[in-house]
Amino acid sequence: MHTLTAHGATIPAIGLGTWMLTGEAATTSVAAAIQAGYRHIDTAIGYGNETEVGEGLRQSGVGRDEIFVTSKIPPDQLGADEMLRAAEGSLERLGIDQLDLLLIHWPSQTLSAAETIRSLNRVKQRGLTKHIGVSNYTIRLLDEAWAATEEPIVANQCEHHPYLNQDKLRAATDKHGMIFVAYSPLGQAGVLDEPEIKDIAGRFGRTPAQIVLRWQLQKGFVAIPRSTHPARIRQNLDVEGFDLSAADIAAIDELRSVGTRICDYDISPEWD
Ligand code: A2P
């Protein structure tokens, strides 16, 4: 699996998303994914599954150093002291000494992006995480955070799939030399029945999910698909060894006219 590099962080292009995976399913999915070759696991304090994800890391039998582990600080723990405690709790639950990447899960509604990123800088400087990043940040929030940070902000994790045009945000992450990590990269499976995608899948002898993930990779995104099925977990990693044509990519791009944003809540910022 190829990797993307930004500001000294090297991130495997496909990771396992664990949102909504809880209990035993979180452990078995993480262990199965790593055994299948995944080297990037994405969790969050807010998912309530870090203990189980940590168990999966250990059950996989693969060394900690070989796996890129991301977690995220929830919006109600973004004060300087709270953030530090939250990060310590995350490490304790995961059973690891240091995260590879720690993200601000959602922008704060009360603290500025400048204040928040400075607190995250402290967490990194104390050694709790190798790299820092953000999630659900808009162009304005990225600019504000970059203006205030001492440490590079290596990634912005946001929703991205064929039904959602993120060109403007992608240009902003590129401008800052950051990696755009696509969550809900399959549109939570909603795009997999699109005739256009099925046609391309048929031509390549691949599944629709593989086509969408290949589209993500060729466009330069890191993608973190989630599945509870071992066969699909394996399939979602097996997206090397073929290339979509420019016409195929353009055909999938056209689905953006649907304009679906799945993850939009009261706490969401004003999207670009
Ligand atoms: P399941 O867990 O039953 O496999 P996203 O990553 O965009 O959030 O999408 C997750 C959804 O897509 C889940 O409902 C998951 O269901 C489904 N999914 C993940 N991988 C595949 C695949 N290879 N084929 C079909 N559905 C998939």
CSV table of C-alpha atoms and ligand atoms in Angstrom, one decimal:
chain,number,residue,atom,x,y,z
A,1,MET,CA,0.0,0.0,0.0
A,2,HIS,CA,1.4,3.4,-1.0
A,3,THR,CA,1.8,6.2,1.5
A,4,LEU,CA,1.3,10.0,1.4
A,5,THR,CA,3.8,12.3,3.1
A,6,ALA,CA,3.2,15.7,4.6
A,7,HIS,CA,5.4,17.7,6.9
A,8,GLY,CA,7.3,14.6,8.0
A,9,ALA,CA,4.3,12.4,8.5
A,10,THR,CA,3.9,9.3,6.3
A,11,ILE,CA,0.4,8.0,6.2
A,12,PRO,CA,-0.7,4.7,4.5
A,13,ALA,CA,-3.2,5.7,1.8
A,14,ILE,CA,-5.9,3.3,3.0
A,15,GLY,CA,-6.8,3.1,6.7
A,16,LEU,CA,-9.5,1.3,8.5
A,17,GLY,CA,-12.2,3.7,9.8
A,18,THR,CA,-13.8,2.5,13.0
A,19,TRP,CA,-16.7,5.0,13.5
A,20,MET,CA,-19.8,3.1,14.7
A,21,LEU,CA,-17.7,-0.1,15.4
A,22,THR,CA,-18.2,-0.9,19.0
A,23,GLY,CA,-17.5,-3.8,21.4
A,24,GLU,CA,-16.2,-7.1,20.0
A,25,ALA,CA,-16.8,-5.9,16.4
A,26,ALA,CA,-14.3,-3.2,16.8
A,27,THR,CA,-11.6,-5.6,18.1
A,28,THR,CA,-12.2,-8.2,15.5
A,29,SER,CA,-12.3,-5.7,12.6
A,30,VAL,CA,-9.1,-4.0,13.7
A,31,ALA,CA,-7.3,-7.3,14.1
A,32,ALA,CA,-8.6,-8.7,10.8
A,33,ALA,CA,-7.6,-5.5,9.0
A,34,ILE,CA,-4.0,-5.5,10.3
A,35,GLN,CA,-3.7,-9.2,9.6
A,36,ALA,CA,-4.9,-8.4,6.0
A,37,GLY,CA,-2.2,-5.8,5.6
A,38,TYR,CA,-3.7,-2.6,6.9
A,39,ARG,CA,-1.1,-0.4,8.6
A,40,HIS,CA,-3.4,2.6,9.4
A,41,ILE,CA,-6.2,2.5,12.0
A,42,ASP,CA,-8.5,5.5,12.6
A,43,THR,CA,-10.4,5.9,15.9
A,44,ALA,CA,-11.6,8.8,18.1
A,45,ILE,CA,-12.4,9.4,21.7
A,46,GLY,CA,-15.9,10.1,20.6
A,47,TYR,CA,-16.4,6.7,19.0
A,48,GLY,CA,-16.2,5.1,22.5
A,49,ASN,CA,-14.2,2.2,21.1
A,50,GLU,CA,-10.6,2.9,21.9
A,51,THR,CA,-10.3,0.1,24.4
A,52,GLU,CA,-11.6,-2.4,21.9
A,53,VAL,CA,-9.5,-0.9,19.1
A,54,GLY,CA,-6.4,-1.2,21.3
A,55,GLU,CA,-7.3,-4.8,22.0
A,56,GLY,CA,-7.5,-5.4,18.2
A,57,LEU,CA,-4.0,-3.8,17.7
A,58,ARG,CA,-2.6,-6.3,20.2
A,59,GLN,CA,-4.5,-9.3,18.9
A,60,SER,CA,-3.2,-8.6,15.4
A,61,GLY,CA,0.3,-9.6,16.5
A,62,VAL,CA,1.9,-6.9,14.4
A,63,GLY,CA,4.3,-4.5,16.1
A,64,ARG,CA,3.1,-1.2,17.3
A,65,ASP,CA,5.8,0.6,15.3
A,66,GLU,CA,4.4,-0.8,12.0
A,67,ILE,CA,0.9,0.7,12.5
A,68,PHE,CA,-0.2,4.3,12.0
A,69,VAL,CA,-2.8,5.1,14.7
A,70,THR,CA,-5.0,8.2,14.7
A,71,SER,CA,-7.3,9.4,17.4
A,72,LYS,CA,-9.3,12.6,17.9
A,73,ILE,CA,-10.2,15.0,20.7
A,74,PRO,CA,-13.9,15.7,21.0
A,75,PRO,CA,-15.3,19.2,20.9
A,76,ASP,CA,-16.1,19.4,24.6
A,77,GLN,CA,-12.5,18.6,25.7
A,78,LEU,CA,-10.6,21.3,23.7
A,79,GLY,CA,-9.5,23.5,26.7
A,80,ALA,CA,-5.7,23.2,27.3
A,81,ASP,CA,-5.9,21.0,30.4
A,82,GLU,CA,-8.8,19.0,29.3
A,83,MET,CA,-7.1,18.3,26.0
A,84,LEU,CA,-4.0,17.0,27.7
A,85,ARG,CA,-6.1,14.7,30.0
A,86,ALA,CA,-8.1,13.6,27.0
A,87,ALA,CA,-5.0,12.6,25.1
A,88,GLU,CA,-3.6,10.7,28.2
A,89,GLY,CA,-6.9,8.9,28.5
A,90,SER,CA,-6.8,7.9,24.8
A,91,LEU,CA,-3.3,6.4,25.1
A,92,GLU,CA,-4.3,4.5,28.2
A,93,ARG,CA,-7.4,3.0,26.6
A,94,LEU,CA,-5.5,2.2,23.4
A,95,GLY,CA,-2.7,0.7,25.5
A,96,ILE,CA,0.0,2.6,23.5
A,97,ASP,CA,2.7,5.1,24.5
A,98,GLN,CA,2.2,7.6,21.7
A,99,LEU,CA,-0.3,8.3,18.9
A,100,ASP,CA,0.9,8.7,15.4
A,101,LEU,CA,-1.7,11.4,14.7
A,102,LEU,CA,-4.0,13.3,17.1
A,103,LEU,CA,-6.8,15.4,15.5
A,104,ILE,CA,-9.2,18.0,16.8
A,105,HIS,CA,-12.4,16.1,15.9
A,106,TRP,CA,-14.6,19.2,15.3
A,107,PRO,CA,-13.8,22.9,15.6
A,108,SER,CA,-14.7,24.4,18.9
A,109,GLN,CA,-17.8,26.5,19.1
A,110,THR,CA,-16.4,28.5,22.0
A,111,LEU,CA,-12.6,28.6,21.6
A,112,SER,CA,-10.8,30.1,18.6
A,113,ALA,CA,-9.0,27.8,16.2
A,114,ALA,CA,-5.8,29.6,17.2
A,115,GLU,CA,-6.3,28.8,20.9
A,116,THR,CA,-7.2,25.2,20.2
A,117,ILE,CA,-4.2,24.5,18.0
A,118,ARG,CA,-1.9,26.0,20.5
A,119,SER,CA,-3.2,23.6,23.1
A,120,LEU,CA,-2.7,20.7,20.6
A,121,ASN,CA,0.8,21.9,20.1
A,122,ARG,CA,1.5,21.4,23.8
A,123,VAL,CA,0.1,17.8,23.6
A,124,LYS,CA,2.6,17.1,20.8
A,125,GLN,CA,5.4,18.8,22.6
A,126,ARG,CA,4.8,16.6,25.6
A,127,GLY,CA,5.3,13.6,23.3
A,128,LEU,CA,1.8,12.2,23.5
A,129,THR,CA,1.5,12.2,19.7
A,130,LYS,CA,4.0,12.2,16.8
A,131,HIS,CA,1.9,14.5,14.6
A,132,ILE,CA,-1.1,16.7,14.9
A,133,GLY,CA,-4.0,17.5,12.7
A,134,VAL,CA,-7.6,18.7,12.4
A,135,SER,CA,-10.9,17.3,11.2
A,136,ASN,CA,-14.0,19.0,9.8
A,137,TYR,CA,-12.0,22.3,9.4
A,138,THR,CA,-13.0,24.8,6.8
A,139,ILE,CA,-10.7,27.0,4.7
A,140,ARG,CA,-11.0,29.9,7.2
A,141,LEU,CA,-10.3,27.7,10.2
A,142,LEU,CA,-7.3,26.1,8.5
A,143,ASP,CA,-5.8,29.6,7.8
A,144,GLU,CA,-6.5,30.6,11.4
A,145,ALA,CA,-4.9,27.5,12.8
A,146,TRP,CA,-1.9,27.7,10.6
A,147,ALA,CA,-1.3,31.3,11.5
A,148,ALA,CA,-1.1,30.3,15.2
A,149,THR,CA,0.7,26.9,15.2
A,150,GLU,CA,4.3,26.2,16.0
A,151,GLU,CA,4.0,22.6,14.9
A,152,PRO,CA,2.9,21.5,11.4
A,153,ILE,CA,-0.7,20.5,11.0
A,154,VAL,CA,-0.3,17.4,8.8
A,155,ALA,CA,-3.9,16.5,7.9
A,156,ASN,CA,-7.4,17.7,7.7
A,157,GLN,CA,-9.9,14.8,7.9
A,158,CYS,CA,-13.2,15.6,6.2
A,159,GLU,CA,-16.1,13.9,4.4
A,160,HIS,CA,-15.3,13.1,0.8
A,161,HIS,CA,-16.9,10.8,-1.7
A,162,PRO,CA,-18.3,11.0,-5.2
A,163,TYR,CA,-21.5,12.7,-4.1
A,164,LEU,CA,-19.6,15.6,-2.4
A,165,ASN,CA,-17.5,18.2,-4.2
A,166,GLN,CA,-14.6,19.2,-1.9
A,167,ASP,CA,-12.4,20.9,-4.6
A,168,LYS,CA,-12.2,24.2,-2.7
A,169,LEU,CA,-11.3,22.6,0.6
A,170,ARG,CA,-8.8,20.3,-1.2
A,171,ALA,CA,-7.1,23.3,-2.7
A,172,ALA,CA,-6.7,24.8,0.8
A,173,THR,CA,-5.2,21.6,2.3
A,174,ASP,CA,-2.9,21.5,-0.7
A,175,LYS,CA,-1.9,25.1,-0.2
A,176,HIS,CA,-0.8,24.2,3.4
A,177,GLY,CA,0.9,21.1,2.2
A,178,MET,CA,-1.5,18.9,4.2
A,179,ILE,CA,-3.0,15.5,3.6
A,180,PHE,CA,-6.7,15.4,3.0
A,181,VAL,CA,-8.0,12.3,4.7
A,182,ALA,CA,-11.4,11.3,3.3
A,183,TYR,CA,-13.9,9.9,5.8
A,184,SER,CA,-17.1,8.2,4.6
A,185,PRO,CA,-15.0,7.6,1.4
A,186,LEU,CA,-17.7,5.2,0.1
A,187,GLY,CA,-20.5,7.7,0.9
A,188,GLN,CA,-21.4,5.1,3.6
A,189,ALA,CA,-22.1,2.7,0.8
A,190,GLY,CA,-24.6,5.1,-0.8
A,191,VAL,CA,-22.6,5.5,-4.1
A,192,LEU,CA,-22.0,1.8,-4.7
A,193,ASP,CA,-25.2,1.2,-6.7
A,194,GLU,CA,-24.5,4.0,-9.1
A,195,PRO,CA,-24.7,2.5,-12.6
A,196,GLU,CA,-21.6,4.5,-13.7
A,197,ILE,CA,-19.5,3.1,-11.0
A,198,LYS,CA,-20.9,-0.4,-11.6
A,199,ASP,CA,-20.0,-0.1,-15.3
A,200,ILE,CA,-16.4,0.8,-14.5
A,201,ALA,CA,-16.2,-2.0,-11.9
A,202,GLY,CA,-17.4,-4.5,-14.5
A,203,ARG,CA,-14.7,-3.3,-17.0
A,204,PHE,CA,-11.9,-3.7,-14.5
A,205,GLY,CA,-13.3,-6.9,-12.9
A,206,ARG,CA,-13.3,-5.1,-9.6
A,207,THR,CA,-16.1,-4.2,-7.1
A,208,PRO,CA,-17.7,-0.8,-7.0
A,209,ALA,CA,-16.1,-0.1,-3.6
A,210,GLN,CA,-12.7,-0.8,-5.1
A,211,ILE,CA,-13.4,1.6,-7.9
A,212,VAL,CA,-14.4,4.4,-5.5
A,213,LEU,CA,-11.4,3.8,-3.3
A,214,ARG,CA,-9.1,3.8,-6.4
A,215,TRP,CA,-10.7,7.1,-7.5
A,216,GLN,CA,-9.9,8.5,-4.0
A,217,LEU,CA,-6.2,7.4,-4.2
A,218,GLN,CA,-5.7,8.6,-7.8
A,219,LYS,CA,-7.1,12.0,-6.8
A,220,GLY,CA,-4.5,12.1,-4.0
A,221,PHE,CA,-6.7,11.5,-1.0
A,222,VAL,CA,-6.1,9.1,1.9
A,223,ALA,CA,-9.3,7.1,2.5
A,224,ILE,CA,-10.5,5.3,5.6
A,225,PRO,CA,-13.3,2.9,4.6
A,226,ARG,CA,-15.1,1.0,7.4
A,227,SER,CA,-16.4,-2.5,7.2
A,228,THR,CA,-17.3,-5.2,9.6
A,229,HIS,CA,-16.9,-8.0,7.0
A,230,PRO,CA,-13.4,-9.5,6.8
A,231,ALA,CA,-13.8,-10.1,3.0
A,232,ARG,CA,-14.7,-6.5,2.4
A,233,ILE,CA,-12.0,-5.3,4.7
A,234,ARG,CA,-9.5,-7.2,2.5
A,235,GLN,CA,-11.1,-6.0,-0.7
A,236,ASN,CA,-10.9,-2.4,0.4
A,237,LEU,CA,-7.1,-2.7,0.7
A,238,ASP,CA,-6.7,-4.4,-2.6
A,239,VAL,CA,-6.9,-1.3,-4.7
A,240,GLU,CA,-3.4,-1.2,-6.3
A,241,GLY,CA,-2.4,-2.7,-9.6
A,242,PHE,CA,-4.9,-1.0,-11.9
A,243,ASP,CA,-5.4,2.6,-13.0
A,244,LEU,CA,-8.6,4.4,-13.8
A,245,SER,CA,-8.5,6.4,-16.9
A,246,ALA,CA,-9.0,10.2,-16.9
A,247,ALA,CA,-12.4,9.6,-18.5
A,248,ASP,CA,-13.3,7.1,-15.7
A,249,ILE,CA,-12.3,9.7,-13.0
A,250,ALA,CA,-14.2,12.4,-14.8
A,251,ALA,CA,-17.3,10.2,-14.9
A,252,ILE,CA,-17.2,9.6,-11.2
A,253,ASP,CA,-16.5,13.3,-10.5
A,254,GLU,CA,-19.8,14.1,-12.3
A,255,LEU,CA,-21.7,12.4,-9.5
A,256,ARG,CA,-20.9,15.3,-7.3
A,257,SER,CA,-24.0,17.1,-8.8
A,258,VAL,CA,-26.0,15.0,-6.3
A,259,GLY,CA,-24.4,17.1,-3.6
A,260,THR,CA,-25.0,14.9,-0.6
A,261,ARG,CA,-23.3,15.8,2.7
A,262,ILE,CA,-23.9,13.0,5.2
A,263,CYS,CA,-22.2,14.3,8.3
A,264,ASP,CA,-23.8,17.6,9.0
A,265,TYR,CA,-24.8,18.4,12.6
A,266,ASP,CA,-25.6,21.3,14.9
A,267,ILE,CA,-21.9,21.5,15.8
A,268,SER,CA,-20.8,21.7,12.1
A,269,PRO,CA,-18.9,24.8,11.0
A,270,GLU,CA,-20.2,26.8,8.0
A,271,TRP,CA,-19.0,24.5,5.2
A,272,ASP,CA,-17.1,25.9,2.2
B,1,A2P,P1,-20.4,-3.3,6.1
B,1,A2P,O1,-19.8,-3.0,7.4
B,1,A2P,O2,-21.6,-4.2,6.2
B,1,A2P,O3,-19.3,-3.9,5.1
B,1,A2P,P2,-17.9,4.5,4.6
B,1,A2P,O4,-16.5,3.9,4.8
B,1,A2P,O5,-18.0,5.4,3.4
B,1,A2P,O6,-18.4,5.1,5.8
B,1,A2P,O7,-18.9,3.3,4.2
B,1,A2P,C1,-19.1,2.3,5.2
B,1,A2P,C2,-20.3,1.5,4.8
B,1,A2P,O8,-20.0,0.8,3.5
B,1,A2P,C3,-20.7,0.4,5.7
B,1,A2P,O9,-22.1,0.3,5.7
B,1,A2P,C4,-20.1,-0.9,5.1
B,1,A2P,O10,-20.9,-2.0,5.4
B,1,A2P,C5,-20.1,-0.6,3.6
B,1,A2P,N1,-18.9,-1.2,2.9
B,1,A2P,C6,-17.6,-1.1,3.2
B,1,A2P,N2,-16.9,-1.7,2.4
B,1,A2P,C7,-17.7,-2.3,1.5
B,1,A2P,C8,-17.5,-3.1,0.3
B,1,A2P,N3,-16.3,-3.4,-0.1
B,1,A2P,N4,-18.6,-3.5,-0.4
B,1,A2P,C9,-19.8,-3.1,0.0
B,1,A2P,N5,-20.1,-2.3,1.1
B,1,A2P,C10,-19.0,-1.9,1.8
